[in-house]
Amino acid sequence: GDTSKLGLENVGVAVNPKNSKISAKFEQTSVPNIYVIGDVMDGCPELTPVAIHAGKALSRRLFGGSNQAMDYRNICTTVFTPLEYGTVGYSEDEAIAEFGEESVTVYHKYFIPLEWSLSPSRGSHQGFCKAIVNKHTDKVLGLHYLGPNAGEVMQGFGTAMKLGCKFEDITETVGIHPTTAEEFTTLSITKESGEDAAASGC
């Protein structure tokens, strides 16, 4: 996010003094005819597909008559560590901060992926999935997953999140057995209940 050599001060573009990133709303900077996308935009995830998508959305608004803003909330992200982590939407803390603890329900589950159960070195490890849900509307605010193929699992749920899926939409979906993505369709234990979140057998 190094913007110091762009000469932004010469045209009056405001930057965040904490990180030198460019402040913007709907990719429009403090100077109306100057726009920003990608890693140098303050608050934007530093992901290449995000910059590409934001650029397309901006060009459609500027030249194609669109009024569709970039959705920076429902972006699927995966960390490709040995235990992969995937997420889309709000974190639990973000959801509580925005909607209030009394409005948020967290469903969670530990599980052992089939391929791990067949390996002596991984059979003792667990995967984990979590759905953050608005209590009043049943809308899914965020999904989180630890386990194999996190990117593949999250990509499909990303479309559902963009369409405003409800928790019932997920739990009423017939899962593909035996897959790890299926674990989301069988979520039933809430964090607030204090019950054991370990998955049972099929």
GROMACS .gro file of N, CA, C and O in nm, residues 20-81:
model
  248
   20SER      N    1  -0.119   0.507   0.499
   20SER     CA    2  -0.096   0.572   0.369
   20SER      C    3  -0.187   0.520   0.259
   20SER      O    4  -0.163   0.547   0.141
   21LYS      N    5  -0.292   0.447   0.295
   21LYS     CA    6  -0.385   0.400   0.194
   21LYS      C    7  -0.487   0.509   0.161
   21LYS      O    8  -0.513   0.598   0.242
   22ILE      N    9  -0.543   0.500   0.044
   22ILE     CA   10  -0.631   0.605  -0.007
   22ILE      C   11  -0.773   0.585   0.042
   22ILE      O   12  -0.833   0.477   0.025
   23SER      N   13  -0.828   0.688   0.104
   23SER     CA   14  -0.966   0.683   0.152
   23SER      C   15  -1.062   0.698   0.036
   23SER      O   16  -1.038   0.778  -0.055
   24ALA      N   17  -1.170   0.621   0.037
   24ALA     CA   18  -1.266   0.627  -0.074
   24ALA      C   19  -1.401   0.576  -0.032
   24ALA      O   20  -1.414   0.497   0.062
   25LYS      N   21  -1.503   0.621  -0.103
   25LYS     CA   22  -1.638   0.569  -0.087
   25LYS      C   23  -1.686   0.530  -0.227
   25LYS      O   24  -1.686   0.614  -0.318
   26PHE      N   25  -1.724   0.405  -0.244
   26PHE     CA   26  -1.760   0.353  -0.376
   26PHE      C   27  -1.646   0.376  -0.476
   26PHE      O   28  -1.669   0.414  -0.591
   27GLU      N   29  -1.524   0.358  -0.426
   27GLU     CA   30  -1.401   0.373  -0.505
   27GLU      C   31  -1.372   0.517  -0.544
   27GLU      O   32  -1.271   0.544  -0.611
   28GLN      N   33  -1.454   0.612  -0.505
   28GLN     CA   34  -1.432   0.753  -0.537
   28GLN      C   35  -1.353   0.818  -0.424
   28GLN      O   36  -1.392   0.809  -0.307
   29THR      N   37  -1.241   0.882  -0.458
   29THR     CA   38  -1.157   0.945  -0.357
   29THR      C   39  -1.215   1.080  -0.317
   29THR      O   40  -1.323   1.119  -0.362
   30SER      N   41  -1.139   1.154  -0.235
   30SER     CA   42  -1.182   1.287  -0.194
   30SER      C   43  -1.184   1.387  -0.309
   30SER      O   44  -1.241   1.495  -0.299
   31VAL      N   45  -1.120   1.349  -0.419
   31VAL     CA   46  -1.126   1.429  -0.542
   31VAL      C   47  -1.224   1.358  -0.636
   31VAL      O   48  -1.197   1.245  -0.679
   32PRO      N   49  -1.339   1.419  -0.666
   32PRO     CA   50  -1.448   1.349  -0.735
   32PRO      C   51  -1.414   1.277  -0.865
   32PRO      O   52  -1.475   1.176  -0.897
   33ASN      N   53  -1.315   1.326  -0.940
   33ASN     CA   54  -1.284   1.262  -1.067
   33ASN      C   55  -1.165   1.166  -1.060
   33ASN      O   56  -1.112   1.124  -1.161
   34ILE      N   57  -1.124   1.132  -0.937
   34ILE     CA   58  -1.015   1.035  -0.919
   34ILE      C   59  -1.068   0.917  -0.838
   34ILE      O   60  -1.126   0.933  -0.731
   35TYR      N   61  -1.048   0.798  -0.893
   35TYR     CA   62  -1.099   0.676  -0.831
   35TYR      C   63  -0.982   0.584  -0.794
   35TYR      O   64  -0.872   0.598  -0.845
   36VAL      N   65  -1.009   0.489  -0.706
   36VAL     CA   66  -0.905   0.397  -0.660
   36VAL      C   67  -0.965   0.256  -0.647
   36VAL      O   68  -1.081   0.240  -0.607
   37ILE      N   69  -0.888   0.156  -0.685
   37ILE     CA   70  -0.927   0.018  -0.663
   37ILE      C   71  -0.805  -0.060  -0.616
   37ILE      O   72  -0.691  -0.016  -0.634
   38GLY      N   73  -0.829  -0.174  -0.555
   38GLY     CA   74  -0.720  -0.264  -0.520
   38GLY      C   75  -0.655  -0.236  -0.386
   38GLY      O   76  -0.712  -0.171  -0.298
   39ASP      N   77  -0.533  -0.285  -0.373
   39ASP     CA   78  -0.462  -0.288  -0.245
   39ASP      C   79  -0.439  -0.152  -0.183
   39ASP      O   80  -0.424  -0.142  -0.060
   40VAL      N   81  -0.433  -0.046  -0.262
   40VAL     CA   82  -0.404   0.085  -0.205
   40VAL      C   83  -0.530   0.155  -0.152
   40VAL      O   84  -0.520   0.262  -0.094
   41MET      N   85  -0.646   0.094  -0.169
   41MET     CA   86  -0.768   0.154  -0.116
   41MET      C   87  -0.786   0.114   0.030
   41MET      O   88  -0.780  -0.005   0.064
   42ASP      N   89  -0.808   0.210   0.114
   42ASP     CA   90  -0.823   0.185   0.257
   42ASP      C   91  -0.947   0.099   0.283
   42ASP      O   92  -1.056   0.128   0.235
   43GLY      N   93  -0.928  -0.010   0.359
   43GLY     CA   94  -1.039  -0.098   0.394
   43GLY      C   95  -1.071  -0.204   0.292
   43GLY      O   96  -1.166  -0.281   0.310
   44CYS      N   97  -0.992  -0.211   0.185
   44CYS     CA   98  -1.017  -0.310   0.080
   44CYS      C   99  -0.932  -0.434   0.103
   44CYS      O  100  -0.811  -0.422   0.126
   45PRO      N  101  -0.990  -0.553   0.097
   45PRO     CA  102  -0.909  -0.675   0.110
   45PRO      C  103  -0.802  -0.680   0.002
   45PRO      O  104  -0.829  -0.649  -0.114
   46GLU      N  105  -0.682  -0.718   0.040
   46GLU     CA  106  -0.569  -0.722  -0.055
   46GLU      C  107  -0.569  -0.854  -0.130
   46GLU      O  108  -0.487  -0.942  -0.107
   47LEU      N  109  -0.662  -0.867  -0.222
   47LEU     CA  110  -0.680  -0.988  -0.301
   47LEU      C  111  -0.699  -0.949  -0.447
   47LEU      O  112  -0.783  -0.864  -0.479
   48THR      N  113  -0.624  -1.011  -0.536
   48THR     CA  114  -0.631  -0.977  -0.678
   48THR      C  115  -0.773  -0.988  -0.736
   48THR      O  116  -0.818  -0.896  -0.806
   49PRO      N  117  -0.847  -1.097  -0.708
   49PRO     CA  118  -0.982  -1.105  -0.764
   49PRO      C  119  -1.073  -0.991  -0.717
   49PRO      O  120  -1.165  -0.952  -0.789
   50VAL      N  121  -1.049  -0.940  -0.596
   50VAL     CA  122  -1.129  -0.828  -0.545
   50VAL      C  123  -1.104  -0.704  -0.629
   50VAL      O  124  -1.196  -0.633  -0.670
   51ALA      N  125  -0.977  -0.676  -0.658
   51ALA     CA  126  -0.942  -0.559  -0.739
   51ALA      C  127  -1.002  -0.570  -0.879
   51ALA      O  128  -1.056  -0.473  -0.934
   52ILE      N  129  -0.995  -0.689  -0.938
   52ILE     CA  130  -1.050  -0.710  -1.073
   52ILE      C  131  -1.201  -0.686  -1.073
   52ILE      O  132  -1.255  -0.615  -1.158
   53HIS      N  133  -1.268  -0.745  -0.974
   53HIS     CA  134  -1.414  -0.732  -0.966
   53HIS      C  135  -1.455  -0.587  -0.940
   53HIS      O  136  -1.550  -0.537  -1.001
   54ALA      N  137  -1.382  -0.520  -0.850
   54ALA     CA  138  -1.413  -0.380  -0.819
   54ALA      C  139  -1.393  -0.292  -0.941
   54ALA      O  140  -1.471  -0.199  -0.967
   55GLY      N  141  -1.287  -0.320  -1.020
   55GLY     CA  142  -1.261  -0.243  -1.141
   55GLY      C  143  -1.373  -0.260  -1.243
   55GLY      O  144  -1.416  -0.163  -1.306
   56LYS      N  145  -1.422  -0.383  -1.258
   56LYS     CA  146  -1.532  -0.408  -1.351
   56LYS      C  147  -1.659  -0.336  -1.305
   56LYS      O  148  -1.729  -0.274  -1.386
   57ALA      N  149  -1.687  -0.346  -1.174
   57ALA     CA  150  -1.807  -0.281  -1.121
   57ALA      C  151  -1.800  -0.129  -1.138
   57ALA      O  152  -1.898  -0.064  -1.174
   58LEU      N  153  -1.681  -0.072  -1.114
   58LEU     CA  154  -1.662   0.072  -1.128
   58LEU      C  155  -1.681   0.114  -1.274
   58LEU      O  156  -1.750   0.213  -1.302
   59SER      N  157  -1.622   0.040  -1.368
   59SER     CA  158  -1.634   0.078  -1.509
   59SER      C  159  -1.779   0.068  -1.556
   59SER      O  160  -1.825   0.151  -1.636
   60ARG      N  161  -1.854  -0.029  -1.503
   60ARG     CA  162  -1.996  -0.040  -1.540
   60ARG      C  163  -2.074   0.079  -1.487
   60ARG      O  164  -2.166   0.127  -1.554
   61ARG      N  165  -2.039   0.126  -1.367
   61ARG     CA  166  -2.109   0.242  -1.311
   61ARG      C  167  -2.073   0.370  -1.387
   61ARG      O  168  -2.158   0.456  -1.412
   62LEU      N  169  -1.946   0.384  -1.423
   62LEU     CA  170  -1.902   0.506  -1.490
   62LEU      C  171  -1.947   0.513  -1.636
   62LEU      O  172  -1.980   0.621  -1.685
   63PHE      N  173  -1.949   0.397  -1.703
   63PHE     CA  174  -1.971   0.400  -1.847
   63PHE      C  175  -2.087   0.314  -1.897
   63PHE      O  176  -2.122   0.321  -2.014
   64GLY      N  177  -2.145   0.233  -1.808
   64GLY     CA  178  -2.248   0.140  -1.854
   64GLY      C  179  -2.386   0.161  -1.794
   64GLY      O  180  -2.475   0.079  -1.812
   65GLY      N  181  -2.403   0.267  -1.717
   65GLY     CA  182  -2.534   0.296  -1.660
   65GLY      C  183  -2.571   0.213  -1.539
   65GLY      O  184  -2.684   0.217  -1.492
   66SER      N  185  -2.478   0.136  -1.485
   66SER     CA  186  -2.505   0.053  -1.368
   66SER      C  187  -2.501   0.137  -1.240
   66SER      O  188  -2.436   0.242  -1.236
   67ASN      N  189  -2.572   0.092  -1.139
   67ASN     CA  190  -2.561   0.155  -1.006
   67ASN      C  191  -2.522   0.051  -0.901
   67ASN      O  192  -2.537   0.072  -0.782
   68GLN      N  193  -2.470  -0.064  -0.947
   68GLN     CA  194  -2.432  -0.174  -0.859
   68GLN      C  195  -2.296  -0.149  -0.796
   68GLN      O  196  -2.195  -0.143  -0.865
   69ALA      N  197  -2.295  -0.133  -0.664
   69ALA     CA  198  -2.169  -0.110  -0.592
   69ALA      C  199  -2.099  -0.243  -0.565
   69ALA      O  200  -2.162  -0.349  -0.561
   70MET      N  201  -1.970  -0.236  -0.546
   70MET     CA  202  -1.892  -0.354  -0.510
   70MET      C  203  -1.929  -0.399  -0.369
   70MET      O  204  -1.939  -0.317  -0.277
   71ASP      N  205  -1.950  -0.528  -0.351
   71ASP     CA  206  -1.981  -0.585  -0.220
   71ASP      C  207  -1.850  -0.631  -0.156
   71ASP      O  208  -1.795  -0.734  -0.194
   72TYR      N  209  -1.800  -0.552  -0.062
   72TYR     CA  210  -1.675  -0.588   0.004
   72TYR      C  211  -1.697  -0.677   0.126
   72TYR      O  212  -1.602  -0.723   0.188
   73ARG      N  213  -1.822  -0.701   0.164
   73ARG     CA  214  -1.851  -0.783   0.281
   73ARG      C  215  -1.849  -0.932   0.249
   73ARG      O  216  -1.789  -1.011   0.319
   74ASN      N  217  -1.918  -0.971   0.143
   74ASN     CA  218  -1.933  -1.114   0.113
   74ASN      C  219  -1.828  -1.161   0.013
   74ASN      O  220  -1.861  -1.204  -0.098
   75ILE      N  221  -1.703  -1.152   0.054
   75ILE     CA  222  -1.591  -1.198  -0.027
   75ILE      C  223  -1.535  -1.326   0.035
   75ILE      O  224  -1.497  -1.328   0.152
   76CYS      N  225  -1.534  -1.431  -0.044
   76CYS     CA  226  -1.477  -1.557   0.005
   76CYS      C  227  -1.325  -1.544   0.016
   76CYS      O  228  -1.260  -1.491  -0.074
   77THR      N  229  -1.272  -1.591   0.126
   77THR     CA  230  -1.128  -1.586   0.149
   77THR      C  231  -1.083  -1.720   0.206
   77THR      O  232  -1.153  -1.778   0.290
   78THR      N  233  -0.968  -1.765   0.160
   78THR     CA  234  -0.912  -1.890   0.212
   78THR      C  235  -0.765  -1.872   0.246
   78THR      O  236  -0.693  -1.804   0.173
   79VAL      N  237  -0.724  -1.931   0.357
   79VAL     CA  238  -0.583  -1.935   0.395
   79VAL      C  239  -0.537  -2.078   0.370
   79VAL      O  240  -0.588  -2.172   0.432
   80PHE      N  241  -0.441  -2.094   0.278
   80PHE     CA  242  -0.400  -2.228   0.236
   80PHE      C  243  -0.285  -2.281   0.322
   80PHE      O  244  -0.177  -2.309   0.275
   81THR      N  245  -0.314  -2.294   0.450
   81THR     CA  246  -0.222  -2.354   0.545
   81THR      C  247  -0.250  -2.505   0.550
   81THR      O  248  -0.350  -2.550   0.491
   0.00000   0.00000   0.00000
